Amino acid sequence: MTRSGELLKDLVGIASVNPRGGPVVGRGLGEAAVAAYVGDWLAARGVRAELREVLPGRPNVVATVPGRDPRIVLLESHLDTVETGGMTVDPFAGTIRDGRLYGRGACDAKGPLAAFMLATAELAEASAAGEPPPFGVVLAGVMDEEHAYQGVLGLLSDLDGESVAGAVVGEPTDLVAAVAHKGCVRYTVRTLGTAGHSSRPDEAVNAVTLMSRVIDHLDRASPDVPAHPLLGPATRCVTRVRGGEGPNTVPGRCEIDVDRRTLPGEEPLDVWRKDKEELTALIPGRVEVDEPFTVDYALDTPAASPVPAALCGALAAAGRDASVHGMPFGTDASKLARAGIPSVVFGPGSVADAHAADESVALADVDLAARLIVETVRSMSIGGGRG
């Protein structure tokens, strides 16, 4: 077993499915249990760590390794996972097979979290031996990334007044440096028909039929914005449909949810307003567009910023892909960036395995990610760039 195997097995073994606004069920479970494990594991290795409650029973864990400079490098990854329904492997067993560890959260994002923990412990050990890192290192394991981002917002409140040189946000990127990702705005569209008896459909207005015109338009009309060099085009798709009361009733209402992925430079609420105007004009008086239920922002960090530059340097020294990339999914990095913290997304594992029925990560990649993070931090110069 690699050095990450036992650690990641323990992390995956603690069920921390995001309750999505509901109560946390069961003792010794949830984000709090993972946060406590992270804090205890780091404390046993000489790293000062504390739990900081964000919502009742749902804390972040924050650990600090002092550096020579008062500024800090932030390592941030999340504690929560998505649900386990439909999984084809035991979600919490942490089964290891052919060098891969299987289970919910193995790559999203307990694999990156384990890599950050290993890196933090190594940096703390060197610091205790008289070789502190150039900058302080703060490791934050945050709650609620998979739902409403409350963990990173709480972290930002705690960091108020801290001078942060930059951040690495742990997500499965196949060990490449991602300096850009898409944002999103999600909203509900409703068609209003007139319900009636299915034996006399001509006397009713079928809301499902009306909605088919809306869906057809969404399929044919791509967002009219230029593509991003790392992210490609903006996208828009229907993710859920709800309609009908019974098999013999012409439906008077139908609803869909729309997921619009935004590019850097697009403001999600402006995008929603434009979509609302476009969709309500399709069938005047018959289409309603609700206010968004999810709003998140895109990321576009300059590749020359100190932390991405240092990470790319560490990747190059290890013979890995040292170019910058973009990711189609959203992360906590966009919230950090909007607060003025240049952020790069990085970690072991592939997004193709995240949330999957057989989610897994290669343990060798977790170990390599830890080494690359150590080298990234050590190569940062007090002057602001790489040493």
Short mmCIF file of C-alpha atoms in Angstrom, two decimals:
data_model
loop_
_atom_site.label_atom_id
_atom_site.label_comp_id
_atom_site.label_asym_id
_atom_site.label_seq_id
_atom_site.Cartn_x
_atom_site.Cartn_y
_atom_site.Cartn_z
CA MET A 1 0.00 0.00 0.00
CA THR A 2 1.29 3.47 -0.84
CA ARG A 3 1.64 6.06 1.91
CA SER A 4 -1.71 7.57 0.86
CA GLY A 5 -3.61 4.28 0.95
CA GLU A 6 -4.35 4.05 4.68
CA LEU A 7 -5.12 7.77 4.93
CA LEU A 8 -7.51 7.82 1.99
CA LYS A 9 -9.16 4.58 3.08
CA ASP A 10 -9.96 6.22 6.43
CA LEU A 11 -11.31 9.38 4.76
CA VAL A 12 -13.54 7.46 2.37
CA GLY A 13 -14.72 5.28 5.25
CA ILE A 14 -16.37 8.29 6.91
CA ALA A 15 -19.70 8.89 5.19
CA SER A 16 -19.98 12.61 4.46
CA VAL A 17 -22.79 12.88 1.92
CA ASN A 18 -23.92 16.49 1.66
CA PRO A 19 -27.35 16.81 3.34
CA ARG A 20 -28.36 19.53 0.84
CA GLY A 21 -30.04 21.68 3.47
CA GLY A 22 -31.49 18.78 5.45
CA PRO A 23 -30.34 17.42 8.83
CA VAL A 24 -27.12 15.48 9.24
CA VAL A 25 -28.21 11.93 10.08
CA GLY A 26 -26.24 9.63 12.41
CA ARG A 27 -23.45 10.07 14.92
CA GLY A 28 -19.86 9.89 13.74
CA LEU A 29 -20.94 10.77 10.23
CA GLY A 30 -20.96 13.79 7.99
CA GLU A 31 -18.55 16.60 7.33
CA ALA A 32 -17.96 17.10 11.06
CA ALA A 33 -16.59 13.57 11.41
CA VAL A 34 -14.23 14.05 8.46
CA ALA A 35 -13.16 17.46 9.78
CA ALA A 36 -12.38 15.93 13.18
CA TYR A 37 -10.35 13.14 11.56
CA VAL A 38 -8.36 15.62 9.46
CA GLY A 39 -7.69 17.80 12.50
CA ASP A 40 -6.60 14.85 14.68
CA TRP A 41 -4.40 13.37 11.93
CA LEU A 42 -2.59 16.66 11.40
CA ALA A 43 -2.30 17.43 15.12
CA ALA A 44 -0.60 14.07 15.61
CA ARG A 45 2.01 15.29 13.14
CA GLY A 46 2.64 18.58 14.86
CA VAL A 47 0.29 20.76 12.79
CA ARG A 48 -1.96 23.18 14.62
CA ALA A 49 -5.53 22.54 13.48
CA GLU A 50 -8.97 23.70 14.59
CA LEU A 51 -12.61 23.15 13.67
CA ARG A 52 -14.59 26.25 12.75
CA GLU A 53 -18.34 25.74 12.63
CA VAL A 54 -20.06 27.24 9.57
CA LEU A 55 -23.55 25.78 10.03
CA PRO A 56 -24.78 23.82 13.08
CA GLY A 57 -22.87 20.55 13.20
CA ARG A 58 -21.06 21.31 9.95
CA PRO A 59 -17.57 22.79 10.45
CA ASN A 60 -14.58 23.56 8.30
CA VAL A 61 -11.19 22.34 9.51
CA VAL A 62 -8.29 24.78 9.20
CA ALA A 63 -4.62 23.88 9.83
CA THR A 64 -1.58 26.15 9.70
CA VAL A 65 2.14 25.70 9.09
CA PRO A 66 3.99 29.00 9.73
CA GLY A 67 6.40 30.24 7.07
CA ARG A 68 9.21 32.75 6.81
CA ASP A 69 6.88 35.32 5.25
CA PRO A 70 3.60 36.31 6.95
CA ARG A 71 1.73 35.79 3.69
CA ILE A 72 0.15 32.39 3.17
CA VAL A 73 -0.49 29.84 0.45
CA LEU A 74 -3.95 28.31 0.83
CA LEU A 75 -4.60 24.62 0.13
CA GLU A 76 -8.37 24.13 -0.01
CA SER A 77 -10.37 20.96 -0.63
CA HIS A 78 -13.85 19.87 0.39
CA LEU A 79 -15.10 17.35 2.95
CA ASP A 80 -18.51 16.52 1.50
CA THR A 81 -19.51 14.10 -1.26
CA VAL A 82 -22.51 13.50 -3.46
CA GLU A 83 -25.04 10.75 -2.81
CA THR A 84 -24.25 7.02 -3.11
CA GLY A 85 -27.35 5.69 -4.90
CA GLY A 86 -26.62 3.33 -7.79
CA MET A 87 -23.00 2.70 -6.84
CA THR A 88 -21.55 -0.61 -7.99
CA VAL A 89 -18.82 -0.63 -5.32
CA ASP A 90 -19.16 -0.36 -1.56
CA PRO A 91 -19.19 3.44 -1.15
CA PHE A 92 -17.38 3.46 2.19
CA ALA A 93 -15.15 0.37 2.16
CA GLY A 94 -12.18 2.03 0.48
CA THR A 95 -11.43 -1.15 -1.43
CA ILE A 96 -7.98 -1.16 -3.04
CA ARG A 97 -7.56 -3.05 -6.29
CA ASP A 98 -4.79 -2.80 -8.90
CA GLY A 99 -3.39 0.33 -7.29
CA ARG A 100 -6.72 2.18 -7.19
CA LEU A 101 -8.88 2.98 -4.18
CA TYR A 102 -12.65 2.75 -4.73
CA GLY A 103 -15.45 4.53 -2.90
CA ARG A 104 -17.56 7.66 -2.77
CA GLY A 105 -15.32 10.71 -2.63
CA ALA A 106 -12.19 8.76 -3.59
CA CYS A 107 -11.38 11.32 -6.27
CA ASP A 108 -13.96 14.04 -5.54
CA ALA A 109 -12.42 15.26 -3.43
CA LYS A 110 -10.94 13.11 -0.66
CA GLY A 111 -8.06 12.09 -2.92
CA PRO A 112 -6.96 15.72 -3.33
CA LEU A 113 -7.63 16.30 0.38
CA ALA A 114 -5.37 13.37 1.30
CA ALA A 115 -2.63 14.75 -0.97
CA PHE A 116 -2.89 18.16 0.72
CA MET A 117 -2.74 16.54 4.17
CA LEU A 118 0.38 14.57 3.27
CA ALA A 119 2.02 17.70 1.83
CA THR A 120 1.12 19.79 4.88
CA ALA A 121 2.53 17.16 7.25
CA GLU A 122 5.81 17.03 5.27
CA LEU A 123 6.13 20.81 5.28
CA ALA A 124 5.43 20.90 9.03
CA GLU A 125 8.08 18.25 9.68
CA ALA A 126 10.66 20.27 7.76
CA SER A 127 9.61 23.42 9.58
CA ALA A 128 10.10 21.71 12.94
CA ALA A 129 13.60 20.76 11.76
CA GLY A 130 14.44 24.41 11.09
CA GLU A 131 13.39 24.65 7.42
CA PRO A 132 10.07 26.51 7.35
CA PRO A 133 8.46 27.09 3.94
CA PRO A 134 8.86 30.52 2.30
CA PHE A 135 5.19 31.30 2.94
CA GLY A 136 2.87 30.05 5.63
CA VAL A 137 0.61 27.21 4.52
CA VAL A 138 -3.05 27.01 5.48
CA LEU A 139 -4.86 23.76 4.74
CA ALA A 140 -8.65 24.17 4.77
CA GLY A 141 -11.06 21.27 4.50
CA VAL A 142 -14.42 22.88 3.84
CA MET A 143 -18.01 21.71 4.01
CA ASP A 144 -20.88 22.12 1.52
CA GLU A 145 -18.99 22.40 -1.77
CA GLU A 146 -21.44 20.03 -3.48
CA HIS A 147 -24.50 22.14 -2.68
CA ALA A 148 -24.37 25.82 -1.71
CA TYR A 149 -20.66 26.65 -1.20
CA GLN A 150 -21.21 27.73 2.41
CA GLY A 151 -17.87 26.27 3.48
CA VAL A 152 -15.68 28.39 1.25
CA LEU A 153 -17.72 31.49 2.08
CA GLY A 154 -17.18 30.81 5.78
CA LEU A 155 -13.48 30.31 5.11
CA LEU A 156 -13.25 33.64 3.34
CA SER A 157 -14.82 35.31 6.36
CA ASP A 158 -12.19 33.67 8.59
CA LEU A 159 -9.39 34.77 6.27
CA ASP A 160 -10.48 38.40 6.32
CA GLY A 161 -7.34 40.46 6.83
CA GLU A 162 -4.96 37.62 5.96
CA SER A 163 -2.54 38.23 3.10
CA VAL A 164 -2.96 35.27 0.74
CA ALA A 165 -0.41 34.87 -2.04
CA GLY A 166 -2.61 32.37 -3.84
CA ALA A 167 -4.56 29.15 -3.51
CA VAL A 168 -4.56 25.60 -4.80
CA VAL A 169 -8.06 24.13 -4.80
CA GLY A 170 -8.20 20.34 -4.69
CA GLU A 171 -10.34 18.72 -7.36
CA PRO A 172 -9.71 15.86 -9.82
CA THR A 173 -7.82 17.44 -12.74
CA ASP A 174 -5.68 14.47 -13.85
CA LEU A 175 -2.69 16.23 -12.26
CA VAL A 176 -2.77 19.25 -14.56
CA ALA A 177 -2.98 22.89 -13.51
CA ALA A 178 -6.41 24.33 -14.26
CA VAL A 179 -6.51 28.12 -14.20
CA ALA A 180 -9.96 28.46 -15.77
CA HIS A 181 -13.35 26.85 -15.36
CA LYS A 182 -16.91 27.59 -16.31
CA GLY A 183 -19.55 29.10 -14.07
CA CYS A 184 -23.25 28.37 -14.19
CA VAL A 185 -26.73 29.74 -13.73
CA ARG A 186 -29.64 27.32 -13.26
CA TYR A 187 -33.29 28.27 -13.46
CA THR A 188 -36.78 26.84 -13.99
CA VAL A 189 -38.89 27.49 -17.09
CA ARG A 190 -42.65 26.94 -16.98
CA THR A 191 -45.21 26.70 -19.77
CA LEU A 192 -48.82 27.60 -18.95
CA GLY A 193 -51.51 25.80 -20.88
CA THR A 194 -55.16 25.06 -20.17
CA ALA A 195 -55.93 21.70 -18.61
CA GLY A 196 -58.70 19.56 -20.05
CA HIS A 197 -60.01 16.06 -20.63
CA SER A 198 -57.76 13.96 -22.85
CA SER A 199 -60.81 12.84 -24.89
CA ARG A 200 -61.26 16.45 -26.05
CA PRO A 201 -57.70 17.76 -26.47
CA ASP A 202 -58.75 20.43 -28.98
CA GLU A 203 -60.56 22.24 -26.16
CA ALA A 204 -57.40 22.43 -24.02
CA VAL A 205 -53.91 23.89 -24.42
CA ASN A 206 -51.30 21.23 -23.79
CA ALA A 207 -48.47 22.65 -21.68
CA VAL A 208 -46.19 19.71 -22.52
CA THR A 209 -46.64 20.40 -26.23
CA LEU A 210 -45.82 24.05 -25.60
CA MET A 211 -42.73 23.01 -23.67
CA SER A 212 -41.57 20.86 -26.58
CA ARG A 213 -41.20 24.07 -28.58
CA VAL A 214 -39.11 25.62 -25.80
CA ILE A 215 -36.89 22.53 -25.54
CA ASP A 216 -36.44 22.42 -29.31
CA HIS A 217 -35.34 26.05 -29.25
CA LEU A 218 -32.87 25.40 -26.44
CA ASP A 219 -31.43 22.47 -28.39
CA ARG A 220 -30.99 24.52 -31.58
CA ALA A 221 -29.95 27.94 -30.27
CA SER A 222 -26.47 27.97 -28.74
CA PRO A 223 -25.44 30.88 -26.47
CA ASP A 224 -24.21 33.75 -28.62
CA VAL A 225 -20.84 34.40 -26.97
CA PRO A 226 -17.28 33.83 -28.24
CA ALA A 227 -15.58 30.62 -27.16
CA HIS A 228 -12.87 30.76 -24.48
CA PRO A 229 -9.39 29.52 -25.49
CA LEU A 230 -9.20 27.03 -22.59
CA LEU A 231 -12.89 26.31 -22.03
CA GLY A 232 -14.48 26.29 -25.47
CA PRO A 233 -18.08 27.45 -25.93
CA ALA A 234 -20.70 28.34 -23.37
CA THR A 235 -23.41 25.68 -23.14
CA ARG A 236 -27.08 25.45 -22.26
CA CYS A 237 -29.09 22.27 -21.68
CA VAL A 238 -32.29 20.93 -20.12
CA THR A 239 -31.58 18.80 -17.05
CA ARG A 240 -35.05 17.96 -15.70
CA VAL A 241 -38.66 17.85 -16.95
CA ARG A 242 -41.84 17.83 -14.83
CA GLY A 243 -45.32 17.79 -16.32
CA GLY A 244 -48.70 16.08 -16.38
CA GLU A 245 -51.31 15.18 -13.77
CA GLY A 246 -52.58 11.84 -15.04
CA PRO A 247 -52.90 9.66 -18.13
CA ASN A 248 -56.29 11.09 -19.12
CA THR A 249 -55.73 14.80 -18.43
CA VAL A 250 -54.28 17.33 -20.85
CA PRO A 251 -51.59 19.00 -18.76
CA GLY A 252 -52.00 22.67 -17.93
CA ARG A 253 -48.45 23.14 -16.65
CA CYS A 254 -45.02 21.84 -17.51
CA GLU A 255 -41.64 22.76 -16.04
CA ILE A 256 -38.03 22.24 -17.01
CA ASP A 257 -34.76 23.10 -15.33
CA VAL A 258 -32.07 24.69 -17.48
CA ASP A 259 -28.33 24.56 -16.82
CA ARG A 260 -26.42 27.36 -18.52
CA ARG A 261 -22.62 27.14 -18.24
CA THR A 262 -21.03 30.58 -18.36
CA LEU A 263 -17.59 31.70 -19.51
CA PRO A 264 -15.19 34.15 -17.84
CA GLY A 265 -16.46 37.67 -18.42
CA GLU A 266 -20.13 36.66 -18.36
CA GLU A 267 -22.23 37.76 -15.39
CA PRO A 268 -24.64 34.92 -14.54
CA LEU A 269 -27.57 37.18 -13.69
CA ASP A 270 -27.16 39.11 -16.95
CA VAL A 271 -27.13 35.76 -18.77
CA TRP A 272 -30.34 34.73 -16.99
CA ARG A 273 -32.08 38.01 -17.87
CA LYS A 274 -31.17 37.55 -21.53
CA ASP A 275 -32.39 33.95 -21.50
CA LYS A 276 -35.64 35.02 -19.83
CA GLU A 277 -36.31 37.62 -22.52
CA GLU A 278 -35.47 35.10 -25.25
CA LEU A 279 -37.65 32.27 -23.89
CA THR A 280 -40.71 34.29 -22.89
CA ALA A 281 -40.80 35.75 -26.41
CA LEU A 282 -41.16 32.27 -27.94
CA ILE A 283 -44.81 31.87 -26.87
CA PRO A 284 -46.00 35.22 -25.51
CA GLY A 285 -48.07 34.90 -22.35
CA ARG A 286 -47.46 31.17 -22.07
CA VAL A 287 -43.86 30.99 -20.75
CA GLU A 288 -42.57 31.93 -17.31
CA VAL A 289 -38.91 31.94 -16.24
CA ASP A 290 -38.20 31.83 -12.51
CA GLU A 291 -35.29 33.54 -10.83
CA PRO A 292 -32.16 31.36 -10.68
CA PHE A 293 -31.85 28.74 -7.96
CA THR A 294 -28.09 28.37 -8.54
CA VAL A 295 -25.61 31.09 -9.44
CA ASP A 296 -21.88 30.44 -9.64
CA TYR A 297 -19.02 32.23 -11.31
CA ALA A 298 -16.35 31.28 -13.83
CA LEU A 299 -12.64 31.24 -13.06
CA ASP A 300 -9.89 32.79 -15.19
CA THR A 301 -6.61 33.14 -13.26
CA PRO A 302 -3.57 34.53 -15.11
CA ALA A 303 -1.11 31.69 -15.64
CA ALA A 304 1.74 33.95 -14.50
CA SER A 305 0.26 34.37 -11.01
CA PRO A 306 2.70 33.09 -8.37
CA VAL A 307 0.97 29.87 -7.32
CA PRO A 308 -0.01 28.63 -10.82
CA ALA A 309 3.47 29.50 -12.07
CA ALA A 310 5.09 27.61 -9.19
CA LEU A 311 2.82 24.60 -9.72
CA CYS A 312 3.60 24.50 -13.44
CA GLY A 313 7.30 24.68 -12.58
CA ALA A 314 6.93 21.71 -10.22
CA LEU A 315 5.05 19.77 -12.91
CA ALA A 316 7.77 20.51 -15.47
CA ALA A 317 10.50 19.38 -13.08
CA ALA A 318 8.61 16.10 -12.58
CA GLY A 319 8.31 15.55 -16.32
CA ARG A 320 4.54 16.13 -16.30
CA ASP A 321 2.30 18.31 -18.46
CA ALA A 322 3.20 21.83 -17.33
CA SER A 323 0.73 23.73 -19.52
CA VAL A 324 -2.35 25.40 -18.09
CA HIS A 325 -5.80 23.97 -18.72
CA GLY A 326 -9.50 24.74 -18.34
CA MET A 327 -12.18 22.61 -16.73
CA PRO A 328 -15.91 22.45 -17.61
CA PHE A 329 -17.04 22.01 -13.98
CA GLY A 330 -17.25 24.59 -11.21
CA THR A 331 -15.20 24.71 -8.00
CA ASP A 332 -14.61 26.76 -4.86
CA ALA A 333 -11.75 28.46 -6.72
CA SER A 334 -14.09 30.97 -8.36
CA LYS A 335 -15.27 32.22 -4.96
CA LEU A 336 -11.67 32.61 -3.78
CA ALA A 337 -10.74 34.42 -6.99
CA ARG A 338 -13.65 36.85 -6.64
CA ALA A 339 -12.27 37.68 -3.19
CA GLY A 340 -8.93 38.59 -4.76
CA ILE A 341 -7.07 35.31 -4.20
CA PRO A 342 -5.41 34.02 -7.41
CA SER A 343 -6.41 30.35 -7.55
CA VAL A 344 -5.49 27.23 -9.48
CA VAL A 345 -7.40 23.94 -9.44
CA PHE A 346 -5.31 20.79 -9.13
CA GLY A 347 -5.50 17.24 -7.92
CA PRO A 348 -5.26 13.51 -8.63
CA GLY A 349 -8.09 11.66 -10.34
CA SER A 350 -10.29 12.32 -13.34
CA VAL A 351 -13.61 14.13 -13.42
CA ALA A 352 -14.82 11.13 -15.44
CA ASP A 353 -14.57 9.12 -12.20
CA ALA A 354 -16.13 11.78 -9.96
CA HIS A 355 -19.69 10.96 -8.84
CA ALA A 356 -19.40 7.68 -10.79
CA ALA A 357 -20.95 4.36 -9.80
CA ASP A 358 -17.44 2.96 -9.31
CA GLU A 359 -15.62 6.15 -8.26
CA SER A 360 -11.91 5.58 -7.75
CA VAL A 361 -8.47 7.18 -7.83
CA ALA A 362 -4.96 5.87 -8.44
CA LEU A 363 -3.04 5.95 -5.16
CA ALA A 364 0.23 6.64 -6.96
CA ASP A 365 -1.33 9.83 -8.31
CA VAL A 366 -2.35 10.91 -4.80
CA ASP A 367 1.25 10.44 -3.68
CA LEU A 368 2.57 12.33 -6.69
CA ALA A 369 0.11 15.17 -6.08
CA ALA A 370 1.42 15.49 -2.52
CA ARG A 371 5.03 15.71 -3.73
CA LEU A 372 4.09 18.30 -6.35
CA ILE A 373 2.32 20.45 -3.76
CA VAL A 374 5.39 20.34 -1.49
CA GLU A 375 7.62 21.42 -4.38
CA THR A 376 5.17 24.14 -5.38
CA VAL A 377 5.22 25.67 -1.89
CA ARG A 378 8.99 25.35 -1.53
CA SER A 379 9.63 27.00 -4.90
CA MET A 380 7.65 30.12 -4.04
CA SER A 381 9.95 33.10 -3.50
CA ILE A 382 9.37 35.83 -0.96
CA GLY A 383 9.49 38.29 -3.86
CA GLY A 384 6.20 36.84 -5.13
CA GLY A 385 7.15 34.41 -7.90
CA ARG A 386 9.07 31.20 -8.12
CA GLY A 387 12.53 30.86 -6.60
#
